[in-house]
PDB file of C-alpha atoms in Angstrom:
ATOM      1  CA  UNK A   2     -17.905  28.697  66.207  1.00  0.00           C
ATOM      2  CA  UNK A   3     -18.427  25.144  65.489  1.00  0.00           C
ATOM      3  CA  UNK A   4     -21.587  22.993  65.692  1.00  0.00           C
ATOM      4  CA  UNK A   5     -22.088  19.042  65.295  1.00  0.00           C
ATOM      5  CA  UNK A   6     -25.033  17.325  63.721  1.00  0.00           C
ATOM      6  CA  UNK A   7     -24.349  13.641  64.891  1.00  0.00           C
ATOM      7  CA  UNK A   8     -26.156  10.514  64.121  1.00  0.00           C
ATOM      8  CA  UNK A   9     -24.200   7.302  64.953  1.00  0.00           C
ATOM      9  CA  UNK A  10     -22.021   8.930  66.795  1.00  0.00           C
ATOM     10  CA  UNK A  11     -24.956  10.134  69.798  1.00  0.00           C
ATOM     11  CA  UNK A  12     -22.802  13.016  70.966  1.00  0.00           C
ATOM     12  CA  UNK A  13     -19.339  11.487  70.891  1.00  0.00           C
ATOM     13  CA  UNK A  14     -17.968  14.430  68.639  1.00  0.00           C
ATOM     14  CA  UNK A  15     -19.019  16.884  70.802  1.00  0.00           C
ATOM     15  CA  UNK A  16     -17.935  15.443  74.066  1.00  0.00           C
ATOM     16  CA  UNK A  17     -14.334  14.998  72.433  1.00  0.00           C
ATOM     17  CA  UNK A  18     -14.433  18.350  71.449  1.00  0.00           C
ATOM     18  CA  UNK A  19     -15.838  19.481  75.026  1.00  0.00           C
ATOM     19  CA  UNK A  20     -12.889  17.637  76.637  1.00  0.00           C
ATOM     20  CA  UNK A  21     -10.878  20.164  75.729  1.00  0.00           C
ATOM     21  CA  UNK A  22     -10.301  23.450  77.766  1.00  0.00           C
ATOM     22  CA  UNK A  23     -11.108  26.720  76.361  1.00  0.00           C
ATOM     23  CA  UNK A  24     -13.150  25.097  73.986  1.00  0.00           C
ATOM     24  CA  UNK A  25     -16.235  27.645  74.776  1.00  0.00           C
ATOM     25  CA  UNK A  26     -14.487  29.480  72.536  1.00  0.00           C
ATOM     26  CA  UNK A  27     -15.032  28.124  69.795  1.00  0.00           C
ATOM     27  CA  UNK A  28     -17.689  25.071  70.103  1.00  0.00           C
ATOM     28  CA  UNK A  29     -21.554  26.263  69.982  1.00  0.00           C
ATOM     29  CA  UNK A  30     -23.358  23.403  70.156  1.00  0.00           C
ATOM     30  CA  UNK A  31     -24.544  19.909  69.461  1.00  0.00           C
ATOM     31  CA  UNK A  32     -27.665  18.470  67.674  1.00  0.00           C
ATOM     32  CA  UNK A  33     -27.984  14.537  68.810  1.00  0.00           C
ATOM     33  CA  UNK A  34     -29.808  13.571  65.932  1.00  0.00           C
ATOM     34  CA  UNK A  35     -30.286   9.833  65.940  1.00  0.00           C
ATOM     35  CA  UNK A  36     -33.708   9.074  64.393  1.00  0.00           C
ATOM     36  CA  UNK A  37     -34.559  10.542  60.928  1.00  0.00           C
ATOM     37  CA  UNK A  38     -37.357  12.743  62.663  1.00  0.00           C
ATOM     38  CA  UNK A  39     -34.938  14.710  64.827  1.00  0.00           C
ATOM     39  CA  UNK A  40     -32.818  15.032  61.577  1.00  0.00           C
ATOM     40  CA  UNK A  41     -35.981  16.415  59.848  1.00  0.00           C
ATOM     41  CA  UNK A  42     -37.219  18.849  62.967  1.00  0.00           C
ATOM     42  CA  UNK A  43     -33.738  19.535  64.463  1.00  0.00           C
ATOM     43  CA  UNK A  44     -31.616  20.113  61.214  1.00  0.00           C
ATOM     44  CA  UNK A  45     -34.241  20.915  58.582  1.00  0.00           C
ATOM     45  CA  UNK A  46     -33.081  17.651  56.730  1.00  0.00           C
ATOM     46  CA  UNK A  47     -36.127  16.713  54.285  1.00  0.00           C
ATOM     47  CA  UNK A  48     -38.001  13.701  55.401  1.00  0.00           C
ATOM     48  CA  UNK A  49     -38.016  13.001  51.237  1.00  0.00           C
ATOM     49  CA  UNK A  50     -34.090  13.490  51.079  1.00  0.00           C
ATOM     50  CA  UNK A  51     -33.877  11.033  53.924  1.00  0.00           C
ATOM     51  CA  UNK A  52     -36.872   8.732  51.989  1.00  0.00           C
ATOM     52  CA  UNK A  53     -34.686   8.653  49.073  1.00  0.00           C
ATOM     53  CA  UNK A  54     -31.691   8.425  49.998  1.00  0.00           C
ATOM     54  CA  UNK A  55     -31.572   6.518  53.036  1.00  0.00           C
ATOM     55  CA  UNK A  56     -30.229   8.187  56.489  1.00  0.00           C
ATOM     56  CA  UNK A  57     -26.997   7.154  55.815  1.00  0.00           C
ATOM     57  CA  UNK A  58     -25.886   8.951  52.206  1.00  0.00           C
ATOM     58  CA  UNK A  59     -23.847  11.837  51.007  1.00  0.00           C
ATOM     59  CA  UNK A  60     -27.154  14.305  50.753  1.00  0.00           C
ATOM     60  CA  UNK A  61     -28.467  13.804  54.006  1.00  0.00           C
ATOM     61  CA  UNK A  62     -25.005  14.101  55.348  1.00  0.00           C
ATOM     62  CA  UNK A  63     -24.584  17.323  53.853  1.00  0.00           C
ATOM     63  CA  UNK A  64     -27.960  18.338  54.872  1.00  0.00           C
ATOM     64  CA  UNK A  65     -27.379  17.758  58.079  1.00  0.00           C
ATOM     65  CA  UNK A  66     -23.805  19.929  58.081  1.00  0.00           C
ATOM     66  CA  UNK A  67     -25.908  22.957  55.951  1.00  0.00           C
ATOM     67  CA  UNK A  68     -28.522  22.577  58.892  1.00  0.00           C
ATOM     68  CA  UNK A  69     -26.472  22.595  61.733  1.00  0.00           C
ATOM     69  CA  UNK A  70     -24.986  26.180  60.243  1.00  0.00           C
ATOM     70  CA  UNK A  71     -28.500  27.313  59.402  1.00  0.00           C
ATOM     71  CA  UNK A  72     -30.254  26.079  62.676  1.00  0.00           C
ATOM     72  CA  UNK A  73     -27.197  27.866  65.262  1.00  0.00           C
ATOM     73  CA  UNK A  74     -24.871  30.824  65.501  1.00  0.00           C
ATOM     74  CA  UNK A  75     -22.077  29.018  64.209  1.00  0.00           C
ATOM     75  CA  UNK A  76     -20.271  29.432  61.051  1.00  0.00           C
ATOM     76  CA  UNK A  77     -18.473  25.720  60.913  1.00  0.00           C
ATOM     77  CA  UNK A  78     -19.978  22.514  61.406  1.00  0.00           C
ATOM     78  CA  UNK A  79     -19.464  18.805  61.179  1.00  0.00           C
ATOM     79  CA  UNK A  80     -22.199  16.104  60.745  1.00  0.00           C
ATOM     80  CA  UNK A  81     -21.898  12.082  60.841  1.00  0.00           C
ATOM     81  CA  UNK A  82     -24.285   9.374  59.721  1.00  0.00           C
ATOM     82  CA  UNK A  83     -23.523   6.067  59.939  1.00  0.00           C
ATOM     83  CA  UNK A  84     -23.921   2.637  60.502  1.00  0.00           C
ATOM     84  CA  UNK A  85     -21.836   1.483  63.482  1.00  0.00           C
ATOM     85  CA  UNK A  86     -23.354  -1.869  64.050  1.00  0.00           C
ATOM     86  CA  UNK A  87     -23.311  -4.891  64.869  1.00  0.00           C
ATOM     87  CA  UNK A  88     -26.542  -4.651  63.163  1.00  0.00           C
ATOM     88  CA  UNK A  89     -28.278  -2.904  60.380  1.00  0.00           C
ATOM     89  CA  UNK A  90     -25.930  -2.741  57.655  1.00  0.00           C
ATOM     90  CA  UNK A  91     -26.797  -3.975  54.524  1.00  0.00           C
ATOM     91  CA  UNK A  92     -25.228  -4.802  50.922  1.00  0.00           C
ATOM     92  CA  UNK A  93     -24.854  -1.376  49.787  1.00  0.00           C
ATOM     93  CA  UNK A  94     -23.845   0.207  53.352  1.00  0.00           C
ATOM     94  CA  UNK A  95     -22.551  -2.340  55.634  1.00  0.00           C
ATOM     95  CA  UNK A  96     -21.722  -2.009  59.276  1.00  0.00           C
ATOM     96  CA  UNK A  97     -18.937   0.416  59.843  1.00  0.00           C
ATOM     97  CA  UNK A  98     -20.099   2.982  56.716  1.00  0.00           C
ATOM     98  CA  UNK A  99     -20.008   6.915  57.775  1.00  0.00           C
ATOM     99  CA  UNK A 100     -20.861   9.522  55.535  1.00  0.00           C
ATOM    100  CA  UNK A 101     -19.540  12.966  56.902  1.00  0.00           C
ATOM    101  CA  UNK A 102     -20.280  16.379  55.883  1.00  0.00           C
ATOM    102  CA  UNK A 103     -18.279  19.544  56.926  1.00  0.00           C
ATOM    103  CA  UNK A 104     -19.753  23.233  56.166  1.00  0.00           C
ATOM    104  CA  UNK A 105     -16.355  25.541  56.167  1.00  0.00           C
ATOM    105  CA  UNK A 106     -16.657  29.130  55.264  1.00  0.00           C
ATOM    106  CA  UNK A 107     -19.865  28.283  53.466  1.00  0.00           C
ATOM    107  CA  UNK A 108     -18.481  24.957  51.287  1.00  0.00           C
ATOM    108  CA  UNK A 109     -20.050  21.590  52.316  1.00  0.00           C
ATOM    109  CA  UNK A 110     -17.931  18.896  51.616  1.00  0.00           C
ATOM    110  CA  UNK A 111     -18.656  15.191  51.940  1.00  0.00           C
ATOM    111  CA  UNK A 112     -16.942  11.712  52.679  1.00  0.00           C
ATOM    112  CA  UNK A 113     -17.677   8.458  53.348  1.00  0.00           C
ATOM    113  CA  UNK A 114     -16.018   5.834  54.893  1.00  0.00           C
ATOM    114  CA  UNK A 115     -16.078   2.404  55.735  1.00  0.00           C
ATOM    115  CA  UNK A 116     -14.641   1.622  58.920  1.00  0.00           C
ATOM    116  CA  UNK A 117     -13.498  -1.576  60.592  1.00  0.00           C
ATOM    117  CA  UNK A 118     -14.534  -3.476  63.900  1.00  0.00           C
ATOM    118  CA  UNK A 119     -17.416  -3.123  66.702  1.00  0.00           C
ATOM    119  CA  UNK A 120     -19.662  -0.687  67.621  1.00  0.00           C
ATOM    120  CA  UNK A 121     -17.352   1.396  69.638  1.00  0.00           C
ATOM    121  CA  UNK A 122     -14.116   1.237  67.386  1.00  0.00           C
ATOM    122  CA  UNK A 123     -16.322   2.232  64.117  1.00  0.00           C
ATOM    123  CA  UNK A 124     -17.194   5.544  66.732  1.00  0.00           C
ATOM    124  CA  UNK A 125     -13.947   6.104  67.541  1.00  0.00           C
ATOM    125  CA  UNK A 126     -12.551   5.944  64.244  1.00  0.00           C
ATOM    126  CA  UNK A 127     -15.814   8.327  63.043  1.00  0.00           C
ATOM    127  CA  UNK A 128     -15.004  10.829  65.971  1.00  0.00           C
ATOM    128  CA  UNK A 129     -11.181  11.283  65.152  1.00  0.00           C
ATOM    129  CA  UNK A 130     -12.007  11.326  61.074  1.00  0.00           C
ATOM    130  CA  UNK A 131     -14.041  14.079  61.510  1.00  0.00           C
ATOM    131  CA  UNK A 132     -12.204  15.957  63.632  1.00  0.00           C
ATOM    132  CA  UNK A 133      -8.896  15.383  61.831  1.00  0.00           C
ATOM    133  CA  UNK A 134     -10.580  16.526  58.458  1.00  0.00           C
ATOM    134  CA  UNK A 135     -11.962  19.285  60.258  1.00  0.00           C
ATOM    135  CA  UNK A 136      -8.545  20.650  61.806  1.00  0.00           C
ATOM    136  CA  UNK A 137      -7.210  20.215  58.683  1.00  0.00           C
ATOM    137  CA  UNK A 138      -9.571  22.940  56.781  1.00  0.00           C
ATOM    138  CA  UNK A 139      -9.301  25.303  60.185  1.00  0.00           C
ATOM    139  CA  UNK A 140      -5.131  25.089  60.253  1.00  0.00           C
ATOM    140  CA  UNK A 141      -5.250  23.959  63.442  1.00  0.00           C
ATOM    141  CA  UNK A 142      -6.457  27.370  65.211  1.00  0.00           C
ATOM    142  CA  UNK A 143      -9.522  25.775  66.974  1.00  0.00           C
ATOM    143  CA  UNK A 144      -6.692  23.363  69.088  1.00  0.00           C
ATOM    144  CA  UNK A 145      -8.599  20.088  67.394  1.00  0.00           C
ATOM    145  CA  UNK A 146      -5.131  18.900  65.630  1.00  0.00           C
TER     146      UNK A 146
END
């Protein structure tokens, strides 16, 4: 079973996912967390990880992914934090940074990257990255690829 812990994206990932049929067998749920509070009370994130990291790094992005496991039923999950603009990017993460974090089989690995154009094409591009990099680790069985 899969859950997402989603940020920037607002629920994108799991809609896409939810778009498919017989995709109650294998998607859980989805925690919308867009503010660093839900993160915190939703996912367990640290409000001190977030603090000193920022919302949009590698350890709250793999917080989010070990919390998403550790908060549901589900044994897989994907999380996204990002900055999809057209504001609040700065020098060291400007508009169109994602980090992602992916718990598979009980490994958490993390990515970020640093995606082109508006608001809705940095989402896009976040949505299909994750899912891609998720099929990839599944081989496919979940119907993602």
């Amino acid at each position: 079973m899969l859950a997402t812990a989603e940020s920037c994206t607002g629920g994108l990932i799991a809609g896409a996912c939810t778009d498919l049929a017989g995709s109650s067998r294998w998607f859980e749920r989805g925690f919308v967390t867009y503010s660093n509070a839900a993160k915190t009370e939703l996912l367990g994130v640290p409000a001190t990880l977030i603090e000193a990291h920022g919302a949009v790094s590698e350890p709250v992005a793999r917080a989010m992914a070990e919390g998403a496991v550790a908060r549901s039923p589900a044994q897989v999950s994907v999380a996204v934090t990002g900055v999809a603009g057209p504001g609040g990017g700065s020098v060291d993460k400007p508009v169109g940074t994602v980090w992602f974090g992916w718990s598979v089989e009980g490994v958490v690995h993390s990515e970020a990257m640093r995606f082109a154009g508006d608001r809705a094409a940095v989402r896009g591009a976040t949505v299909k990255h994750a899912l891609v990099r998720l099929a990839g680790w599944l081989g496919s069985g979940t119907g993602l690829a």
